[in-house]
Amino acid sequence: MTSVIHPRVTPGTGAARAESPTPGSRRQPRPLRVALLTYRGNPRCGGQGVYVNRLSRALSDLGHSVEVISGPPYPVVAGGVKLTRLPSLDLYRQPDPFRVPHPREFHSAVDVAEFALMCTGTFPEPLTFSLRARRHLERRLGDFDVIHDNQGLGYGMLALARGPVPLVTTIHHPILVDRELDLAAAANCWRRLTLRRWYGFLHMQRRVAASMDRVITVSESSRQDIARTMGVDLDRISVVRLGVDADIFRPLPEVPRVPGRILTTTSADVPLKGLVTLVRAMSRLRLTRPDAHLVIVGQPRPDGAVARTLSELDLGEAVRFAGGISDEGLVRLYAEAELAVVPSLYEGFSLPAVEAMACGVPLVATTGGALPEVAGLDGETALLVPPGDHQRLATVIDNALGNPALRAHVGAAGRVRALELYTWEAAARGTAEQYRMAIGRC
């Protein structure tokens, strides 16, 4: 049976009440002390950083005591949320990724292991962060009621799972999907070998995930994929959907739309995000709509597939990149856009899709992974296309740009869906319910 958290909603308010006492109950559930772990927490780069930032704040707003324990790059947390930094060698920091640390930077066997694994081409952070977190938490187990691991799934979590404090883990989607898409897009055998080494941590994550008593994920699509690829029983996986901050992500009716403006946001220049498909669609679209232009919130890798495709197609000013954008700046870009596009080949949820919908921007998205589940299947709240099909994507964008009534309808319906289904308060209440279930099993 699917385990999906459906918080009770007070009619007319849209506010979730999953933790509210039932009629006749004598007291509220007591606040919980939560250790929220993330091996990296940059809120400007990737959905996991946003997840930690927004979820910790929403849990704190409900009265829970939340301490985020993170490796670098460190998250920004709201007032009321404590941040504990677990320093690492930070081997992938910009502008010096894959750096060689000074000998004085090595303080433990974990530091040595981190550098050694990097030298073999393996991504070490999930493992080494878990070992540092275990050592830190074993001295502080009395400070917490529950430990929440955000898709680290390192071997250090196995020791914590056997301890007296219950451990819950979030898996946004199985990273095996990323690996397979990267391998399929690899240009040569050497690149495929490099990728297999980089993703060497997946064997560890699969073993750790299969040992977890309680797993949270963000969509039914991810739930099924986690069970299929990571060996986790379906009855141990619960769905708690992510949210959107409707006070930030909202329409700005005073900002005029820019004719032909298309907006997409991406956390990484990787095949999974489908940017090459969208760029190819833009080349085709420009044949019929010379004013169509694409703004990409993010930065391409100088030697990546997106940069090569742009050079090949010579799109010039039709595609530009915007990096380092604040939330307020992003909302303004949404307000200026006639369409938002999520071209991903696969998504476990897609915060950009929900944020665009909350801003009232008509959304074009693929059917990759959880996107139909998140954006809606009926064609009312989003326009859906098959992933990887640049010709179909160009056709749907062309039709939408030429139909203002359709855009207005889809944008308005998408905002209603986002506000009804996706709030961080509901996500926090559903997550707290999972905490209490884990505590009750101990």
Tab-separated table of N, CA and C in Angstrom, residues 16 25 39 47 79 126 133 154 158 228 242 251 259 273 285 304 310 326 346 380 395 406 408 412 435 440-441:
chain	number	residue	atom	x	y	z
A	16	ALA	N	-1.695	23.177	6.484
A	16	ALA	CA	-1.715	21.783	6.915
A	16	ALA	C	-1.757	21.700	8.432
A	25	SER	N	-8.545	15.484	22.384
A	25	SER	CA	-7.222	15.195	22.935
A	25	SER	C	-6.864	16.264	23.963
A	39	TYR	N	25.468	16.288	3.857
A	39	TYR	CA	26.919	16.292	3.625
A	39	TYR	C	27.380	17.551	2.906
A	47	GLY	N	18.619	21.020	-5.276
A	47	GLY	CA	17.407	20.909	-4.482
A	47	GLY	C	17.641	20.467	-3.060
A	79	GLY	N	16.702	31.995	11.489
A	79	GLY	CA	16.793	32.237	12.917
A	79	GLY	C	16.009	31.188	13.680
A	126	PRO	N	29.900	11.658	0.672
A	126	PRO	CA	28.883	10.939	1.453
A	126	PRO	C	29.499	10.024	2.517
A	133	ALA	N	30.123	12.686	11.032
A	133	ALA	CA	28.857	12.875	11.737
A	133	ALA	C	28.662	11.823	12.814
A	154	GLY	N	25.933	7.231	4.041
A	154	GLY	CA	27.291	6.722	4.200
A	154	GLY	C	27.342	5.633	5.253
A	158	LEU	N	25.177	3.506	9.412
A	158	LEU	CA	24.832	2.168	9.898
A	158	LEU	C	25.053	2.072	11.399
A	228	ARG	N	12.874	-0.282	-6.462
A	228	ARG	CA	13.356	-1.102	-7.575
A	228	ARG	C	14.869	-1.118	-7.666
A	242	LEU	N	7.497	17.936	-1.188
A	242	LEU	CA	8.184	19.187	-0.889
A	242	LEU	C	7.214	20.360	-0.995
A	251	PRO	N	3.116	35.684	-8.227
A	251	PRO	CA	3.047	36.538	-9.422
A	251	PRO	C	3.416	37.980	-9.083
A	259	PRO	N	8.081	39.688	-24.523
A	259	PRO	CA	7.652	38.825	-25.628
A	259	PRO	C	8.731	37.822	-26.029
A	273	LYS	N	19.394	16.938	-16.600
A	273	LYS	CA	18.574	18.155	-16.633
A	273	LYS	C	18.033	18.491	-18.017
A	285	LEU	N	12.913	26.334	-32.881
A	285	LEU	CA	11.875	27.327	-32.626
A	285	LEU	C	12.194	28.652	-33.303
A	304	GLY	N	31.398	21.463	-21.355
A	304	GLY	CA	30.275	20.549	-21.241
A	304	GLY	C	29.458	20.450	-22.522
A	310	LEU	N	25.702	24.782	-27.946
A	310	LEU	CA	25.516	26.203	-28.266
A	310	LEU	C	26.487	26.644	-29.353
A	326	SER	N	19.378	35.875	-6.682
A	326	SER	CA	18.660	35.736	-5.419
A	326	SER	C	17.252	35.227	-5.698
A	346	TYR	N	14.754	13.289	-16.186
A	346	TYR	CA	14.230	12.606	-15.000
A	346	TYR	C	14.248	13.588	-13.842
A	380	GLU	N	-4.105	20.756	-17.793
A	380	GLU	CA	-4.663	22.015	-17.302
A	380	GLU	C	-3.620	22.854	-16.586
A	395	THR	N	7.654	22.311	-30.744
A	395	THR	CA	6.273	22.473	-31.213
A	395	THR	C	5.361	22.968	-30.098
A	406	LEU	N	-4.282	30.324	-23.734
A	406	LEU	CA	-3.794	29.060	-23.173
A	406	LEU	C	-2.772	29.327	-22.072
A	408	ALA	N	-2.441	31.962	-20.176
A	408	ALA	CA	-3.103	32.520	-18.996
A	408	ALA	C	-3.825	31.433	-18.210
A	412	ALA	N	-2.587	30.230	-14.412
A	412	ALA	CA	-3.487	30.393	-13.258
A	412	ALA	C	-3.788	29.054	-12.598
A	435	TYR	N	9.021	11.209	11.982
A	435	TYR	CA	9.870	11.152	13.159
A	435	TYR	C	9.185	10.409	14.294
A	440	GLY	N	8.394	5.790	17.850
A	440	GLY	CA	7.479	4.800	18.408
A	440	GLY	C	7.939	3.379	18.180
A	441	ARG	N	8.788	3.157	17.167
A	441	ARG	CA	9.275	1.805	16.872
A	441	ARG	C	10.450	1.420	17.728
